[in-house]
Short mmCIF file of C-alpha atoms and ligand atoms in Angstrom, two decimals:
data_model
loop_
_atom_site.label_atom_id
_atom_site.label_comp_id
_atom_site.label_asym_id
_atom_site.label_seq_id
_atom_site.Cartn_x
_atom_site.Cartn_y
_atom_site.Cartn_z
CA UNK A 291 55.89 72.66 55.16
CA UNK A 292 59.37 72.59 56.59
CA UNK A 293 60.51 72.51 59.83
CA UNK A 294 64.05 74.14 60.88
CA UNK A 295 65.09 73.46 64.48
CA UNK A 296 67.10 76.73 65.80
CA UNK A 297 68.80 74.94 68.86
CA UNK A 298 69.88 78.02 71.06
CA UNK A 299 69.98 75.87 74.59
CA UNK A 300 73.87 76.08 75.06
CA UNK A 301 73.77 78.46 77.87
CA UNK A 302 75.99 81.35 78.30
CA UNK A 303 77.35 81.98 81.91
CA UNK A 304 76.62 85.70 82.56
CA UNK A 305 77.97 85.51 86.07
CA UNK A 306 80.16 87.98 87.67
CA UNK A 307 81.59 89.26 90.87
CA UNK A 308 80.81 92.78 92.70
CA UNK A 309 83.61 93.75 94.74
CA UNK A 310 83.15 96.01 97.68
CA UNK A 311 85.78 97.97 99.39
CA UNK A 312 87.08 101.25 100.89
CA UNK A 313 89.49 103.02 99.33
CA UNK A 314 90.23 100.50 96.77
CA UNK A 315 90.64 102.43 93.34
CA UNK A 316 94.74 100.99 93.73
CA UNK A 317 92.85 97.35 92.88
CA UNK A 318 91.10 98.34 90.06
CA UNK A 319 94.19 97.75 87.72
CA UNK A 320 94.45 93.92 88.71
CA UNK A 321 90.80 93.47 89.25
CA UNK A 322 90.35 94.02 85.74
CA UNK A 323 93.21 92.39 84.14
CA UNK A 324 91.72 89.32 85.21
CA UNK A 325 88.70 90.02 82.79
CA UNK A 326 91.09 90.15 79.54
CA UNK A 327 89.47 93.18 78.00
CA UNK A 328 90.72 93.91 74.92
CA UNK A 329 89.88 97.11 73.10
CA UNK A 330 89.13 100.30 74.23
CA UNK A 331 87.65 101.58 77.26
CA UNK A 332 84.69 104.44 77.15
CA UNK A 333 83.40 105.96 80.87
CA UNK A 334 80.04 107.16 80.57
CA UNK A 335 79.77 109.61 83.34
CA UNK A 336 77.60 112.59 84.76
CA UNK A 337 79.20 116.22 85.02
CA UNK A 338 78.99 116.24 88.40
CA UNK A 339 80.85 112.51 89.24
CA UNK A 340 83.32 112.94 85.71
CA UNK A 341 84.79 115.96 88.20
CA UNK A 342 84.62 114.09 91.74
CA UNK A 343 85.14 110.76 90.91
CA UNK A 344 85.30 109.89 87.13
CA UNK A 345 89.12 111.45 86.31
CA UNK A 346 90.93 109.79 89.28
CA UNK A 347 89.16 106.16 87.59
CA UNK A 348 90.35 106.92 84.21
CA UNK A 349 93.73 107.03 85.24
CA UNK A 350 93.65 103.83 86.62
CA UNK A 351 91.52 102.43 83.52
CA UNK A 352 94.78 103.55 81.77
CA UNK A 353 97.15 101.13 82.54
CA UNK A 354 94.52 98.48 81.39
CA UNK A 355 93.70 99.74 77.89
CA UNK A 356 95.79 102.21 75.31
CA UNK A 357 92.47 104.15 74.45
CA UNK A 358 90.45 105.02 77.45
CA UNK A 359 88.18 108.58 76.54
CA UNK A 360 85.07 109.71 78.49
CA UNK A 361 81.76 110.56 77.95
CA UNK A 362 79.88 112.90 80.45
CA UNK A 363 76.40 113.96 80.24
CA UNK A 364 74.02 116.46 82.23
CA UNK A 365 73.09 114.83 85.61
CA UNK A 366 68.86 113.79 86.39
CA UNK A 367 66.67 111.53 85.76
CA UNK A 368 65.74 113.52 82.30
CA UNK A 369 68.80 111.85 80.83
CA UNK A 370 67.47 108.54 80.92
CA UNK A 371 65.84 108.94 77.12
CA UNK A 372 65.93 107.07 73.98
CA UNK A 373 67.61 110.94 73.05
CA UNK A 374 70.56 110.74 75.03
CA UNK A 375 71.02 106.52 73.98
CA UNK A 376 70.96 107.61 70.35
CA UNK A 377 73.05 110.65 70.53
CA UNK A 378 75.90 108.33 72.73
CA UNK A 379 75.40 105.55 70.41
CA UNK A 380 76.21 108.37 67.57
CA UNK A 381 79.49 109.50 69.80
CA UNK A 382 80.90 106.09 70.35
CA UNK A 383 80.63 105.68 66.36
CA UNK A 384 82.76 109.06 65.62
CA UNK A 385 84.90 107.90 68.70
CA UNK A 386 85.51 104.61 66.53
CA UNK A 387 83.99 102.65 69.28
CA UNK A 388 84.21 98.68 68.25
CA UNK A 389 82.54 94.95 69.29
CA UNK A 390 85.95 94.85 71.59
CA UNK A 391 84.92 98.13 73.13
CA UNK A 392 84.22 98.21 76.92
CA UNK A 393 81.77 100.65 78.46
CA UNK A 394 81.90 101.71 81.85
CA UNK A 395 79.54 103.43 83.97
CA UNK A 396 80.91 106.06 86.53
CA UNK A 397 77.82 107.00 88.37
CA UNK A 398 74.03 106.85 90.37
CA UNK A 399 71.49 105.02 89.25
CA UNK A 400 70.97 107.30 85.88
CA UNK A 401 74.20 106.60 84.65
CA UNK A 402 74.20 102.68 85.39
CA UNK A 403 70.75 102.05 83.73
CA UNK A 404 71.42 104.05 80.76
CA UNK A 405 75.24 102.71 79.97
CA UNK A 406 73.98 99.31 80.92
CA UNK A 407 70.92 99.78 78.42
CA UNK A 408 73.69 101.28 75.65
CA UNK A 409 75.82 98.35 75.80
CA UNK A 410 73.74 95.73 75.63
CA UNK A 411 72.46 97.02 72.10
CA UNK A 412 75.24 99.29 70.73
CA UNK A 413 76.76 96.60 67.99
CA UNK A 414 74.30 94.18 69.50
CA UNK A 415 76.24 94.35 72.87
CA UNK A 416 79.45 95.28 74.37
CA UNK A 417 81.02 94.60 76.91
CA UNK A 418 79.88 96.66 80.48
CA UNK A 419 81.12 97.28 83.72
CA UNK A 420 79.40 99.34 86.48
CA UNK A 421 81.45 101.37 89.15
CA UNK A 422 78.63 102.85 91.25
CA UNK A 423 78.85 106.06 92.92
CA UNK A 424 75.60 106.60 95.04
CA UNK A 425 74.28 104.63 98.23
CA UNK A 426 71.33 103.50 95.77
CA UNK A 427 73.17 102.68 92.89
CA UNK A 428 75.95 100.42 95.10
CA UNK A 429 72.74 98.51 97.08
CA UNK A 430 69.90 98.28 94.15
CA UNK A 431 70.68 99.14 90.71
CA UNK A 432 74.11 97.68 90.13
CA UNK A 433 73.04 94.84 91.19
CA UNK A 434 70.64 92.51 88.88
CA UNK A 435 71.30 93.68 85.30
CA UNK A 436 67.98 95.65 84.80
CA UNK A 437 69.13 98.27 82.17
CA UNK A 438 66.53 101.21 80.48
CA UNK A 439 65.29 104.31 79.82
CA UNK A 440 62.44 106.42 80.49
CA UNK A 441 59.14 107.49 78.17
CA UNK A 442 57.01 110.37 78.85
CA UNK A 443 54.09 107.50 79.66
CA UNK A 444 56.41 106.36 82.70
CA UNK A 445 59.85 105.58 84.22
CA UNK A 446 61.86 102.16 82.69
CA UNK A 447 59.29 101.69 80.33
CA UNK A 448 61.97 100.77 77.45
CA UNK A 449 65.24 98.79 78.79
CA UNK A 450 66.70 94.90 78.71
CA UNK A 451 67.75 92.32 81.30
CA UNK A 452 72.10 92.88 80.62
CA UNK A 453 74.61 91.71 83.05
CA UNK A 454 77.62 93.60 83.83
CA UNK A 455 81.50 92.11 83.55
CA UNK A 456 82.20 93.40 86.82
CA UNK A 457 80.85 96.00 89.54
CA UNK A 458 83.28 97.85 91.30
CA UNK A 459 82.05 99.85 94.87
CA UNK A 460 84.18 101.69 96.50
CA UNK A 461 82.63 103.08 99.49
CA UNK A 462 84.74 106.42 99.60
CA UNK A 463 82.92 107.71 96.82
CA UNK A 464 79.90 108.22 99.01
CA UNK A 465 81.93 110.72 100.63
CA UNK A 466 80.87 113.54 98.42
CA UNK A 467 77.25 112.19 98.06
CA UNK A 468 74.53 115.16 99.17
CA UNK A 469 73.07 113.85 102.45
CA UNK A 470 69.62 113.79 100.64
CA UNK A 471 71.06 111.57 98.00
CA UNK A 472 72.61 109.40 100.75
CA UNK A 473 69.28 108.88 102.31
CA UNK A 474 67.45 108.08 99.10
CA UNK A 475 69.51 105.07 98.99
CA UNK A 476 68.88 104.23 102.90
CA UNK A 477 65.28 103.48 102.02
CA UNK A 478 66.42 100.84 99.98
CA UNK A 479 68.87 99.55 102.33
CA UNK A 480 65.94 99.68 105.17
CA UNK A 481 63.85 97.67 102.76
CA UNK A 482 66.21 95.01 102.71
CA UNK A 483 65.82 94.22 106.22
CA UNK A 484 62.35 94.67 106.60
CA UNK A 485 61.38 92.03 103.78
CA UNK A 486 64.54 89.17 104.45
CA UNK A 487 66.95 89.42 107.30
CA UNK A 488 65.89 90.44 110.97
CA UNK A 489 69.36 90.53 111.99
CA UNK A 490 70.55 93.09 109.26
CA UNK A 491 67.39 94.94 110.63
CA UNK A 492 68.74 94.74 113.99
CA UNK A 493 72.66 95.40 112.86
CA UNK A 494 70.71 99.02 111.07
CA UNK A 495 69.37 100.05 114.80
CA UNK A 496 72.39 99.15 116.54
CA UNK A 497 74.24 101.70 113.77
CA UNK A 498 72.25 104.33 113.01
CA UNK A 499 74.66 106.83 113.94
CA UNK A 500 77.68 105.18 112.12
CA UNK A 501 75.74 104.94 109.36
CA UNK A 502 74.62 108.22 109.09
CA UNK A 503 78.32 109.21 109.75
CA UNK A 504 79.49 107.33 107.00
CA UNK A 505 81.90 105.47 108.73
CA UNK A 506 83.57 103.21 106.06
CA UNK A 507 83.95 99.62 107.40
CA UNK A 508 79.83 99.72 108.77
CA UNK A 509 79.80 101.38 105.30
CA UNK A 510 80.86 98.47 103.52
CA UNK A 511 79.13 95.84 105.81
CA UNK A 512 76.00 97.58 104.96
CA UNK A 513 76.84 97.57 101.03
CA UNK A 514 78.34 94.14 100.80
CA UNK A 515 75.68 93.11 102.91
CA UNK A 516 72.86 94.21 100.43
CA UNK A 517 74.35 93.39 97.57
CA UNK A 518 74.52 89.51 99.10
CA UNK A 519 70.86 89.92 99.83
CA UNK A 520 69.85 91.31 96.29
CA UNK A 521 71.89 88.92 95.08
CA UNK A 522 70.02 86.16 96.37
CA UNK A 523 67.17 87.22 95.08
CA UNK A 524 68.11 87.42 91.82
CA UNK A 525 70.06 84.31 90.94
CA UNK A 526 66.60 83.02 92.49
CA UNK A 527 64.58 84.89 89.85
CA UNK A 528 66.56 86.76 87.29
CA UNK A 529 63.48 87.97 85.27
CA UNK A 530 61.53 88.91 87.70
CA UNK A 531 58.43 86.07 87.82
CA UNK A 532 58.21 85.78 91.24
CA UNK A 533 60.77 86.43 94.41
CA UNK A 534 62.28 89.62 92.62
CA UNK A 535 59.05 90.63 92.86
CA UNK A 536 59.50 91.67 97.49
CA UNK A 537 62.06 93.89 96.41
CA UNK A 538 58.99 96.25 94.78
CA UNK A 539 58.18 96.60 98.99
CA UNK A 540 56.83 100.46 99.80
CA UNK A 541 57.27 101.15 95.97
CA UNK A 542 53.47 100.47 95.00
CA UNK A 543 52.28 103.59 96.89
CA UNK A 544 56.09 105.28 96.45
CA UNK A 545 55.64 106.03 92.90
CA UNK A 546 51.85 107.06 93.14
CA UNK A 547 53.15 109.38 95.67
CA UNK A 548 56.11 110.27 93.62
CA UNK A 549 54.31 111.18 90.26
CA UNK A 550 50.96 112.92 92.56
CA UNK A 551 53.68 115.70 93.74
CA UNK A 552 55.03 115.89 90.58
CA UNK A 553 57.99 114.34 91.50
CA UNK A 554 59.06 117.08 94.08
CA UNK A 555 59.12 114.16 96.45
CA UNK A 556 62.45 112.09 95.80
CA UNK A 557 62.33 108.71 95.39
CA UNK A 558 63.60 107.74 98.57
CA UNK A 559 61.21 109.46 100.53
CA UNK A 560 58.16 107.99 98.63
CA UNK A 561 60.06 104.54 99.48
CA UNK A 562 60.06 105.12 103.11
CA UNK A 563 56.26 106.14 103.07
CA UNK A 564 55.77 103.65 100.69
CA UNK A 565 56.79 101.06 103.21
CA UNK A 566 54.92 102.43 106.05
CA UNK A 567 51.84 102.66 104.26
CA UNK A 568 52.58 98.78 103.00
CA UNK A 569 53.11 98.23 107.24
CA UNK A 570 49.94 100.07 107.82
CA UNK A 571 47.97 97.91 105.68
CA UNK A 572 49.47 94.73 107.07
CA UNK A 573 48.44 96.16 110.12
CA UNK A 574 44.72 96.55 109.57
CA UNK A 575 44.89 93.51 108.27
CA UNK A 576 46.13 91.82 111.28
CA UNK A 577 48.91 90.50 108.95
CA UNK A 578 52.13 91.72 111.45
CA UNK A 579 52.16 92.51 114.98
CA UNK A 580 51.85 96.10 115.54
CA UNK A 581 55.08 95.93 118.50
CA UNK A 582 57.20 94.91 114.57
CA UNK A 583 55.18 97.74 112.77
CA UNK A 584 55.82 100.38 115.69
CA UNK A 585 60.22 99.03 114.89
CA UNK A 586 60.17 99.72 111.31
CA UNK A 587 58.34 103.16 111.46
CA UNK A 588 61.07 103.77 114.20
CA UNK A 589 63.73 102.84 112.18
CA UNK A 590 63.38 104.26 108.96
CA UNK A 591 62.21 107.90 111.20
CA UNK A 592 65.67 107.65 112.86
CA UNK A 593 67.39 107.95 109.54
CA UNK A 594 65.69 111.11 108.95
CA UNK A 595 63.45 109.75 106.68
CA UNK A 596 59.87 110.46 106.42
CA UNK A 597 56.98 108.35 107.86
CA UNK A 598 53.96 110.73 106.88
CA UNK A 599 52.56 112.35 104.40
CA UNK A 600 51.91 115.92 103.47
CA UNK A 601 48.13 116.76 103.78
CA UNK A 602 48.26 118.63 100.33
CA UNK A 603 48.82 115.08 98.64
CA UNK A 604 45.48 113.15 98.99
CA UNK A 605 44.29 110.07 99.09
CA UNK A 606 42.54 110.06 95.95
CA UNK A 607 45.48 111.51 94.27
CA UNK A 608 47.62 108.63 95.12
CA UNK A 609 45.06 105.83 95.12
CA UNK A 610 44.20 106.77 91.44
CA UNK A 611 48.18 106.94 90.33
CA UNK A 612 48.10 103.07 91.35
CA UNK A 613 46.43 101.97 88.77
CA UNK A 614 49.23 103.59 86.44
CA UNK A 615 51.56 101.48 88.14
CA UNK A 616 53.81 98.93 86.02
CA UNK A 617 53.60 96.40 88.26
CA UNK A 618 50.18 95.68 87.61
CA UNK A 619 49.44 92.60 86.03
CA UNK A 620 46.45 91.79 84.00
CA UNK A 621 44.71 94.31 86.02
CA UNK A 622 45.59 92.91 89.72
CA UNK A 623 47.84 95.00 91.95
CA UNK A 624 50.35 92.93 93.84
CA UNK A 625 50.95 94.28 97.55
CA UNK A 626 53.85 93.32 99.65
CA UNK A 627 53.21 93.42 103.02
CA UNK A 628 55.40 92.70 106.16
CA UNK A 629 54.45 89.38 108.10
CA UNK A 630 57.22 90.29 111.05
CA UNK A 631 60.82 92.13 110.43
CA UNK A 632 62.85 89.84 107.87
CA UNK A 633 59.38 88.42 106.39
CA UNK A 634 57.05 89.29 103.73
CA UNK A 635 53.74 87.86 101.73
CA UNK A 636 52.44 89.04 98.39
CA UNK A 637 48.98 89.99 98.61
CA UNK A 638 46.66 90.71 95.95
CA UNK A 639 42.53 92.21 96.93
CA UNK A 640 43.31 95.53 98.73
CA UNK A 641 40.41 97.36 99.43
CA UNK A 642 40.65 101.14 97.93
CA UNK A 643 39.25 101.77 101.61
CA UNK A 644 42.13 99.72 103.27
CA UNK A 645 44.50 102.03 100.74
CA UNK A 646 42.54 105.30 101.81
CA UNK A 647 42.27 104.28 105.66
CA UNK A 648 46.49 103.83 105.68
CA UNK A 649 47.06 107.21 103.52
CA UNK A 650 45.02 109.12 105.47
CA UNK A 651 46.80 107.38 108.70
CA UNK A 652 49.91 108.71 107.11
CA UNK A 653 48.65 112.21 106.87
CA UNK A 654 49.17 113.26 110.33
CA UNK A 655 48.73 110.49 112.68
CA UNK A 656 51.29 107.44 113.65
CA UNK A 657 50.39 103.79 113.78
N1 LIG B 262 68.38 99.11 87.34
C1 LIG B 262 67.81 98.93 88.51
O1 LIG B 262 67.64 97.80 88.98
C2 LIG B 262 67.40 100.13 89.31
C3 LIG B 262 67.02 99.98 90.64
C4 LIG B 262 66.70 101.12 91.36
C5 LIG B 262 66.75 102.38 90.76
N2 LIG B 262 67.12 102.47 89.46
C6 LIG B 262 67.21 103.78 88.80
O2 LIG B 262 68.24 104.53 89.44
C7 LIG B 262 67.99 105.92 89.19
C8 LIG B 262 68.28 106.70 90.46
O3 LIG B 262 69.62 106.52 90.79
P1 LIG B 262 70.35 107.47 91.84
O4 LIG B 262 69.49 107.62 93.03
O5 LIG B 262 71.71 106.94 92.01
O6 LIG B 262 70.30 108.90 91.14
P2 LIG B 262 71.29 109.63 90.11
O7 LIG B 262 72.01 108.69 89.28
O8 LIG B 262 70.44 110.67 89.45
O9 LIG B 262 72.32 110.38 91.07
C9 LIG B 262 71.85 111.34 91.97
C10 LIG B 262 72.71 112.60 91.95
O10 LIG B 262 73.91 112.34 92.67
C11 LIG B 262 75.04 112.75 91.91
N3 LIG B 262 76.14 111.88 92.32
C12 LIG B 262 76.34 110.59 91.98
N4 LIG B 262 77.37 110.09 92.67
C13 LIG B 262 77.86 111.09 93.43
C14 LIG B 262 78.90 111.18 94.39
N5 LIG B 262 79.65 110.13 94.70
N6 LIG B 262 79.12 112.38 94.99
C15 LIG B 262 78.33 113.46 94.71
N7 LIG B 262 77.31 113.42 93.84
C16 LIG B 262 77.07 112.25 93.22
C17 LIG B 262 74.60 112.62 90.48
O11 LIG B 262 75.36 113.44 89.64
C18 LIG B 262 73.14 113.06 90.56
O12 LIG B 262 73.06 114.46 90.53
C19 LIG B 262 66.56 106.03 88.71
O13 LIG B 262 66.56 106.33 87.34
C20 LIG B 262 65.99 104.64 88.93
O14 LIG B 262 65.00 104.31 87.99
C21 LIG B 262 67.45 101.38 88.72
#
């Protein structure tokens, strides 16, 4: 028999830098010059940022490339199918999209995942670049390289691990952002401080108001702030084998209760009950002090968020949706629960009845 070594272990740097700033779309020229892009530029957009947000960038993508063309689709989460990769892939062929092509994403979440997820297999990868237009998508999903799409048996069921060139966030654009929209992506930012950094969690009560006003420079503390902090995490644990894994805090219970009301309840708001229930548990297990579990219910309720749970959605509904969860592995469910503000453990043995006794907390009474 013969034996042909493939040696593969040159490593490829797949760093890059995420620049944060209010009203910055003047630097976007120079930012990207210094990434030598060659060929053409395509923006993948949604119809509602290609009008808001997504023709002002392509005029500044202009000076950097000859051939800059968009690409908008419907807006929602039903985008985010092998359907809509294929029939882009299809587009960017008749466009005469090439290996020196450059994809950019102008949008949430939606958009980001699925460009990211197109150009790391259209031609066996392009190059990408993420300009992020939602408070979730500027905090979470631009930051990390997870790319996919959805399949009827569950959400990012199909995607790859794909770094972006560059992100570019420009607070300003959460300007036009639906204050329900806004707030889905406060969870997240919440999260952050509950699970690594007591001071951000303390910088979040002291500007709760600013926050919610949008005022831009606590606007881009906040975002630089948790895109530091995700980060951190990820250069730690790219793949997600072990750290990456705190940032799935409230989101064990959030999608049960996401898919149990048919997804009627946004994201967001399953986060924020996600992460009280998680605080709940910790609780009854005498994990955190309940003075630190009283602060974070307080906190996330002062961003208008909820902290319990319609009585219509029971307990059985949601405890049996965890066991569809993704983040089950070989049949153990991994909890993340709060020790104190800016501190969490991994726990795995929850009772169904320590699930049921925090739910049923949640439906009605506080902690
Ligand atoms: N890749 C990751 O690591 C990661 C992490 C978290 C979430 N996600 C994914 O992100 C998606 C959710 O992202 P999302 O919350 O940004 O939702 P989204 O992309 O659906 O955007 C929400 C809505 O806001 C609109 N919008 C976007 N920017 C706007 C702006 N500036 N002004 C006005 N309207 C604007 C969009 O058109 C859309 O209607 C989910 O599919 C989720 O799975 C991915």
């Amino acid at each position: 028999m013969t034996r042909i070594e493939v040696s593969l272990k040159k490593l490829e740097d797949r760093s890059y830098s995420i620049f944060v700033g209010h009203r910055c779309l003047a630097e976007l020229e120079r930012i990207l010059s210094e990434l030598e892009l060659k060929g053409s530029v395509f923006i993948v957009t949604d119809d509602n940022t290609n009008e808001l947000w997504a023709r002002k960038i392509k005029k500044h993508l202009e000076h950097i490339s000859e051939c800059v063309k968009t690409i908008s689709i419907p807006p929602g989460e039903e985008q985010k199918s092998l359907r809509t990769i294929e029939k882009l892939a299809r587009k960017l062929i008749n466009m005469e999209a090439d290996r020196t092509s450059t994809l950019v994403a102008v949008g949430g979440g939606v958009i980001g995942d699925i460009t990211g997820f197109l150009a790391s297999i259209f031609l066996r990868g392009v190059a990408f670049i993420n300009i992020p237009t939602t408070l979730l998508a500027q905090v979470d999903s631009s930051v990390g390289g997870k790319t996919g799409v959805d399949l009827v048996e569950g959400k990012n069921l199909v995607g790859t691990f794909y770094q972006p060139r560059l992100v570019f966030t420009d607070v300003d654009f959460l300007s036009t952002l639906p204050r329900e929209e806004f707030l889905n992506g406060m969870a997240e930012v919440i999260k952050y401080g509950i699970i690594m950094d007591y001071d951000f969690f303390e910088f979040l009560e002291a500007n709760v108001e600013k926050i919610l006003g949008r005022d831009p420079d606590v606007l881009v503390k906040t975002v630089s702030h948790c895109c530091k902090l995700k980060r951190n995490v990820v250069e730690d644990d790219e793949k997600e084998s072990g750290l990456r894994r705190i940032l799935n805090f409230g989101h064990t219970i959030a999608h049960s209760v996401e898919s149990a009301s048919n997804y009627r309840v946004k994201h967001g708001w399953a986060v924020a009950v996600g992460m009280v229930a998680a605080t709940l548990i910790a609780v009854g297990r005498e994990i955190i002090e309940p003075d630190d579990a009283r602060r974070i219910e307080t906190l996330i309720g002062r961003f208008g968020l909820p902290v319990s749970l319609p009585e219509n959605l029971s307990s059985e509904l949601i405890i049996n949706g965890l066991s569809f969860d993704k983040k089950r592995r070989k049949g153990v469910l991994h909890w993340v629960l709060p020790r104190k503000i800016g501190s969490v453990e991994v726990v795995t043995g929850i009772t169904r009845g320590e699930i049921k006794n925090a739910i049923e907390k949640l439906q009605g009474k506080s902690l």
